[in-house]
Short mmCIF file of N, CA, C and O and ligand atoms in Angstrom, two decimals:
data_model
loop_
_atom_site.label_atom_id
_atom_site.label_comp_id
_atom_site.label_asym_id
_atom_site.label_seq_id
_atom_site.Cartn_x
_atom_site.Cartn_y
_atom_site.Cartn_z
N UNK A 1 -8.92 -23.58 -2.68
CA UNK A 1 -7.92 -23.69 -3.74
C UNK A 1 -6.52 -23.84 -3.13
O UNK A 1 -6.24 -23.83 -1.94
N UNK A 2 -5.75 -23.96 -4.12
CA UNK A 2 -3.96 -24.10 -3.59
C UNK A 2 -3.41 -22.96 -4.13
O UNK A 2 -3.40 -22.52 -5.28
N UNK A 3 -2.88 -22.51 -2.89
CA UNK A 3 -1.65 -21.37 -3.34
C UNK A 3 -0.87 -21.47 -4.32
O UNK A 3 -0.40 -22.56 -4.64
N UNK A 4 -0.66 -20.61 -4.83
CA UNK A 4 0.53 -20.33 -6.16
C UNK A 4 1.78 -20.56 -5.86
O UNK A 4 2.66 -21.28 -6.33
N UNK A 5 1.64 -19.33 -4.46
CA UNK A 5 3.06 -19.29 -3.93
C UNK A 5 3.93 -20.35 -3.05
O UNK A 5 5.07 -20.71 -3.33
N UNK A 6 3.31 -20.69 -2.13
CA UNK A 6 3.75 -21.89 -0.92
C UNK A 6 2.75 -23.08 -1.64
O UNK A 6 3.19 -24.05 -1.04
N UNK A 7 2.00 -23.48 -2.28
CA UNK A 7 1.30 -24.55 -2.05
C UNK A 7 0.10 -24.80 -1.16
O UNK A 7 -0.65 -25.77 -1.23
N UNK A 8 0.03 -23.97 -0.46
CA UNK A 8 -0.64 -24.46 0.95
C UNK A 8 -2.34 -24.02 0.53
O UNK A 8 -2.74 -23.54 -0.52
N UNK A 9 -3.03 -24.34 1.64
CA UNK A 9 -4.44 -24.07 1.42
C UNK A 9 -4.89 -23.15 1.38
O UNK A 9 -4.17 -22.25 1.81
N UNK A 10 -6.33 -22.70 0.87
CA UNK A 10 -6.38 -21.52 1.04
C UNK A 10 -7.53 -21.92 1.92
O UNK A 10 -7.84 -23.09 2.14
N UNK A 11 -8.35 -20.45 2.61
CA UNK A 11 -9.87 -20.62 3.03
C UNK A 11 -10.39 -19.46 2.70
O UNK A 11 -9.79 -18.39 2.52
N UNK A 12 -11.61 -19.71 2.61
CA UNK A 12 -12.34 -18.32 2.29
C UNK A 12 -12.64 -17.53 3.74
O UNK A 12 -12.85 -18.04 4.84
N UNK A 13 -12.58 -16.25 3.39
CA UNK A 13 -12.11 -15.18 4.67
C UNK A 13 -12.96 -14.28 3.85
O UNK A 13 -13.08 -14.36 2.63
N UNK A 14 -13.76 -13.05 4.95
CA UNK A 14 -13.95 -11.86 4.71
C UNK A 14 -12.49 -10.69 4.97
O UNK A 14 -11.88 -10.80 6.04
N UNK A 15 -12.16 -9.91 4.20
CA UNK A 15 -10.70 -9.23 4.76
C UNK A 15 -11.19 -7.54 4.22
O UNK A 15 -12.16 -7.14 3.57
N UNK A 16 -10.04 -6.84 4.82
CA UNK A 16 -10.26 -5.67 4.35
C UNK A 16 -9.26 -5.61 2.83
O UNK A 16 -8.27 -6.32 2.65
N UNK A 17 -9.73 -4.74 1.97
CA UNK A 17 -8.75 -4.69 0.97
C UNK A 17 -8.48 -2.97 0.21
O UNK A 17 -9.15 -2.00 0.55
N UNK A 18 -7.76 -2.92 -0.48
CA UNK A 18 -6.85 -1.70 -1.19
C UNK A 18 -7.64 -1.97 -2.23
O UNK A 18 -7.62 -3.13 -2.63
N UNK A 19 -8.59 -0.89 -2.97
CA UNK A 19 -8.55 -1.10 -3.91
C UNK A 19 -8.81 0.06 -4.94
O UNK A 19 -9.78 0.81 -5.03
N UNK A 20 -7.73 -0.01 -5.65
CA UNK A 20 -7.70 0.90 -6.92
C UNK A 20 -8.82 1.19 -7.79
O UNK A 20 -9.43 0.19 -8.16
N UNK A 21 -9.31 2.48 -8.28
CA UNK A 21 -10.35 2.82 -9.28
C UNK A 21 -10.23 4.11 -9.85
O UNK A 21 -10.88 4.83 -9.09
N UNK A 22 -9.89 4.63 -10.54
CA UNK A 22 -9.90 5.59 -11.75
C UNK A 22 -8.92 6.15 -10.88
O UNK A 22 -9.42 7.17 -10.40
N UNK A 23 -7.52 5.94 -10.34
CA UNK A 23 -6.61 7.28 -9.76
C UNK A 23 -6.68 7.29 -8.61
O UNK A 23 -5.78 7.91 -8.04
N UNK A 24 -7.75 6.63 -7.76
CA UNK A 24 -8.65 7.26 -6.48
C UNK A 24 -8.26 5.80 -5.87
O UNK A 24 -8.46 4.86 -6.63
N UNK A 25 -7.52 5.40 -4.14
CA UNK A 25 -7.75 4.47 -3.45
C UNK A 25 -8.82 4.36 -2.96
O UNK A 25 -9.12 5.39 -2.36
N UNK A 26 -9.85 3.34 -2.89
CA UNK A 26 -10.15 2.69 -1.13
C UNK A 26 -9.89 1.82 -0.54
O UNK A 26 -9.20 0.91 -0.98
N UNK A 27 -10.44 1.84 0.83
CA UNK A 27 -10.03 0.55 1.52
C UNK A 27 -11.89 0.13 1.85
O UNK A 27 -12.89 0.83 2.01
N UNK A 28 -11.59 -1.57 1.84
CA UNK A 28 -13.12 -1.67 1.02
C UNK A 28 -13.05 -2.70 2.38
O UNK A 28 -12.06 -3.38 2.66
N UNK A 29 -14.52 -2.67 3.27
CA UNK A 29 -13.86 -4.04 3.84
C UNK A 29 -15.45 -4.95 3.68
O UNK A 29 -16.52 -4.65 3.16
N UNK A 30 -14.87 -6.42 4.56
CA UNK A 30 -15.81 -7.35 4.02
C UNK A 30 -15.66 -7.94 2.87
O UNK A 30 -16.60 -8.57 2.37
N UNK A 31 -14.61 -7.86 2.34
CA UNK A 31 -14.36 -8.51 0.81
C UNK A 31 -14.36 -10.03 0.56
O UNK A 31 -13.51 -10.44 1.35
N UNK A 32 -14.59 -10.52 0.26
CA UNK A 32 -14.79 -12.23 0.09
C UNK A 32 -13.46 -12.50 -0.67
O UNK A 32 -13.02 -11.89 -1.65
N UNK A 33 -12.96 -13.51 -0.05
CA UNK A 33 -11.05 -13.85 -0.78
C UNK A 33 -11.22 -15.04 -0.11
O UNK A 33 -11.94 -15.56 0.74
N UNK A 34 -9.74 -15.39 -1.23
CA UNK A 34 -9.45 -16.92 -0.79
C UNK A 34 -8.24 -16.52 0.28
O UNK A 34 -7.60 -15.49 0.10
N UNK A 35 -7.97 -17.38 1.38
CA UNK A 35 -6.93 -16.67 2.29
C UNK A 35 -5.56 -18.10 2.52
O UNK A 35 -5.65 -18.96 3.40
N UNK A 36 -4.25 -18.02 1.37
CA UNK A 36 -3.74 -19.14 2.26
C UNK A 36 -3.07 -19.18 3.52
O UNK A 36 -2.11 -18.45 3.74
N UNK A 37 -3.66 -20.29 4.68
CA UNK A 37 -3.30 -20.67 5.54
C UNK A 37 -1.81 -20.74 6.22
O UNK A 37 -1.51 -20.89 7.40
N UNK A 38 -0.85 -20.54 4.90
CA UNK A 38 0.22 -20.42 5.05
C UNK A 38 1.04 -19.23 4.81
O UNK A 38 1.93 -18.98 5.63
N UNK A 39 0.88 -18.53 3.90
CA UNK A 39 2.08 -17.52 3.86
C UNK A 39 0.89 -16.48 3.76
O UNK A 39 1.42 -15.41 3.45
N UNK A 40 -0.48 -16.31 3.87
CA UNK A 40 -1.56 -15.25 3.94
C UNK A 40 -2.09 -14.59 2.44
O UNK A 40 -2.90 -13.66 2.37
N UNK A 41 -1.42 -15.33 1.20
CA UNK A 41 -1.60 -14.55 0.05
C UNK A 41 -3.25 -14.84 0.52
O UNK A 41 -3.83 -15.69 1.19
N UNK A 42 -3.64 -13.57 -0.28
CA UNK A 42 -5.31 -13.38 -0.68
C UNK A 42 -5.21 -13.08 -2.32
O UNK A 42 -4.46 -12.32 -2.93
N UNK A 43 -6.54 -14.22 -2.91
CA UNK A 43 -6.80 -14.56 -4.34
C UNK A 43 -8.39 -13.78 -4.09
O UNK A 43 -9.17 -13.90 -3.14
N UNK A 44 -8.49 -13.08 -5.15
CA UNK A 44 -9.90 -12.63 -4.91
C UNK A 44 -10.40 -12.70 -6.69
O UNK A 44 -9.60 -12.44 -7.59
N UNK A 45 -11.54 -13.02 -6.89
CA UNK A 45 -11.96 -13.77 -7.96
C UNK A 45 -12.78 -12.47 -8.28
O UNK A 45 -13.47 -11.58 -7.78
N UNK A 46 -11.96 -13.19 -10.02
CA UNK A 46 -12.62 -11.36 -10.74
C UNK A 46 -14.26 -10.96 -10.57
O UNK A 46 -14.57 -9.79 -10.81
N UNK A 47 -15.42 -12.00 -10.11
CA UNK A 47 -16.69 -11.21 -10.07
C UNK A 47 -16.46 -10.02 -8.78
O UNK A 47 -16.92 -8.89 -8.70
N UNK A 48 -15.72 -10.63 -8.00
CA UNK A 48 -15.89 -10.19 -6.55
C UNK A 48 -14.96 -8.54 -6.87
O UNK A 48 -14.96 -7.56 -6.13
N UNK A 49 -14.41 -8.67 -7.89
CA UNK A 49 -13.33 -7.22 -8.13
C UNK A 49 -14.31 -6.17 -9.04
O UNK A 49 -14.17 -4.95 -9.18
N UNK A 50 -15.46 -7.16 -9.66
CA UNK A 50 -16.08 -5.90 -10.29
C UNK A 50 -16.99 -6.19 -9.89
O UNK A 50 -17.82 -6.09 -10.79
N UNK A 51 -17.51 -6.57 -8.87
CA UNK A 51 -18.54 -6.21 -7.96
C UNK A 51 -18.19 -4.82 -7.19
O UNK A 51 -19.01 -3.91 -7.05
N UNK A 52 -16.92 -4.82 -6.73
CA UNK A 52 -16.37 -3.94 -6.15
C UNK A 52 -16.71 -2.40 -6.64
O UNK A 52 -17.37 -1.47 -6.17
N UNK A 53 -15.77 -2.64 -8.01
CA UNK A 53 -15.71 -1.33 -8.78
C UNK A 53 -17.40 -0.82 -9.13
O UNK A 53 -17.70 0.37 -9.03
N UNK A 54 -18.45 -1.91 -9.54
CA UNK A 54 -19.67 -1.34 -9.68
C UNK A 54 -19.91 -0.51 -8.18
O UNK A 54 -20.07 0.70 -8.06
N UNK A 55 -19.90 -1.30 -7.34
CA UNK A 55 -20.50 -0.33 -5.89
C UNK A 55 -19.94 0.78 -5.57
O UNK A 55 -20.56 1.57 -4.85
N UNK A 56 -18.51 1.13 -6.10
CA UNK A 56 -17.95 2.42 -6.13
C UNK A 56 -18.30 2.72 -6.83
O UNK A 56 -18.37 3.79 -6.23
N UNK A 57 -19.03 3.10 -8.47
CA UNK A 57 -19.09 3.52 -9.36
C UNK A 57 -20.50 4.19 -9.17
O UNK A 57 -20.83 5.11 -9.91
N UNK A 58 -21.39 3.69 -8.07
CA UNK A 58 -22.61 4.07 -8.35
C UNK A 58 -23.00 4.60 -7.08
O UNK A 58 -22.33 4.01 -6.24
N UNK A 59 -23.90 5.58 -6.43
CA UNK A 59 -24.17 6.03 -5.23
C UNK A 59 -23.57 5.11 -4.28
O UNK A 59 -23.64 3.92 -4.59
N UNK A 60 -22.82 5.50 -2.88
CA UNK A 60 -22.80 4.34 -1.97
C UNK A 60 -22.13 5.33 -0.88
O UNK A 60 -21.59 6.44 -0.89
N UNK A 61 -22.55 4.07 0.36
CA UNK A 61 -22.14 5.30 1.52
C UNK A 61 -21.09 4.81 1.97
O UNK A 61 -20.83 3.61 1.97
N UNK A 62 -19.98 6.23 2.62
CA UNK A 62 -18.73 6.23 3.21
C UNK A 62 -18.45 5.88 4.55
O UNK A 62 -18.82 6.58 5.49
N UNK A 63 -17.99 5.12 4.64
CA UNK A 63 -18.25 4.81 6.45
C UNK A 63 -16.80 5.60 7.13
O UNK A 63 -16.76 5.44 8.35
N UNK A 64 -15.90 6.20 6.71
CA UNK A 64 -15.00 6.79 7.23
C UNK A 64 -13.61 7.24 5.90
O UNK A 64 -13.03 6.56 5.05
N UNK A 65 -13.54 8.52 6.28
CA UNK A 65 -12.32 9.03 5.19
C UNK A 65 -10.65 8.87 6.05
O UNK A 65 -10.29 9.26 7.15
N UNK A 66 -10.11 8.32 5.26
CA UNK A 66 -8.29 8.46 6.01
C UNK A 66 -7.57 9.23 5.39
O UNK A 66 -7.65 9.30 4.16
N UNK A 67 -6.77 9.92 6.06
CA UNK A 67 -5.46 10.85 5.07
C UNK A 67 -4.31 9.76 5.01
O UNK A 67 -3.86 9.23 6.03
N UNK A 68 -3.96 9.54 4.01
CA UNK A 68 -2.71 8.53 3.69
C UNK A 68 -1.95 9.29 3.77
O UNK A 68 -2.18 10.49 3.67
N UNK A 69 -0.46 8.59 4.06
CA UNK A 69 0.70 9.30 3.84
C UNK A 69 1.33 8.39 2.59
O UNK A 69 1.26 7.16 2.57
N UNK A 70 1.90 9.10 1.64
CA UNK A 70 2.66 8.36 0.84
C UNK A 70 4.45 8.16 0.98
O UNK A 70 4.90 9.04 1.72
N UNK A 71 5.30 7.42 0.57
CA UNK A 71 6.20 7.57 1.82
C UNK A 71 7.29 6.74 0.23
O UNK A 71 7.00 5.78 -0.48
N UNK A 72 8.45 7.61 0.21
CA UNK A 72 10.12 7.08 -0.78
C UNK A 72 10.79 6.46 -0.12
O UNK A 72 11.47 6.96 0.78
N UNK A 73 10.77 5.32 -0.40
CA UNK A 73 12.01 4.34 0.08
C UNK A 73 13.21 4.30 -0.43
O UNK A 73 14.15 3.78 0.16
N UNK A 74 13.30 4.96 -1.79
CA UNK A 74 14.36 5.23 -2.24
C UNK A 74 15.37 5.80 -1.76
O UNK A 74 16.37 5.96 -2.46
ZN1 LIG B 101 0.62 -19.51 0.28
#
């Protein structure tokens, strides 16, 4: 596909991603996205987002916990 932002191409990439669910982060990796070539936006297509949320939603195993820091720029 074509970027939104720059125009440029995209390719499909496995990446790691952030992803939000009831309050709770993870970081999910292996995610299937479109990746553009140019400025790096990642488009990830809504089956692939609730594919996501089902596999969190239902038994699944943790491959490692992180302590985040949350951080005011203000
Ligand atoms: Zn772009």
């Amino acid at each position: 596909m074509i970027c939104e932002f720059c125009g440029g191409e995209t390719r499909k990439k496995k990446v790691k991603k952030q992803h939000w669910l009831r309050n709770r982060l993870y970081i999910v990796e292996n995610v299937e996205a479109e990746v553009c070539q140019e400025c790096g936006e990642r488009y990830f297509h809504a089956t692939t987002l609730d594919a996501i949320d089902r596999h969190l939603l239902k038994e699944h195993v943790v491959k490692q916990q992180l302590n985040v820091e949350v951080v005011d720029m203000a």
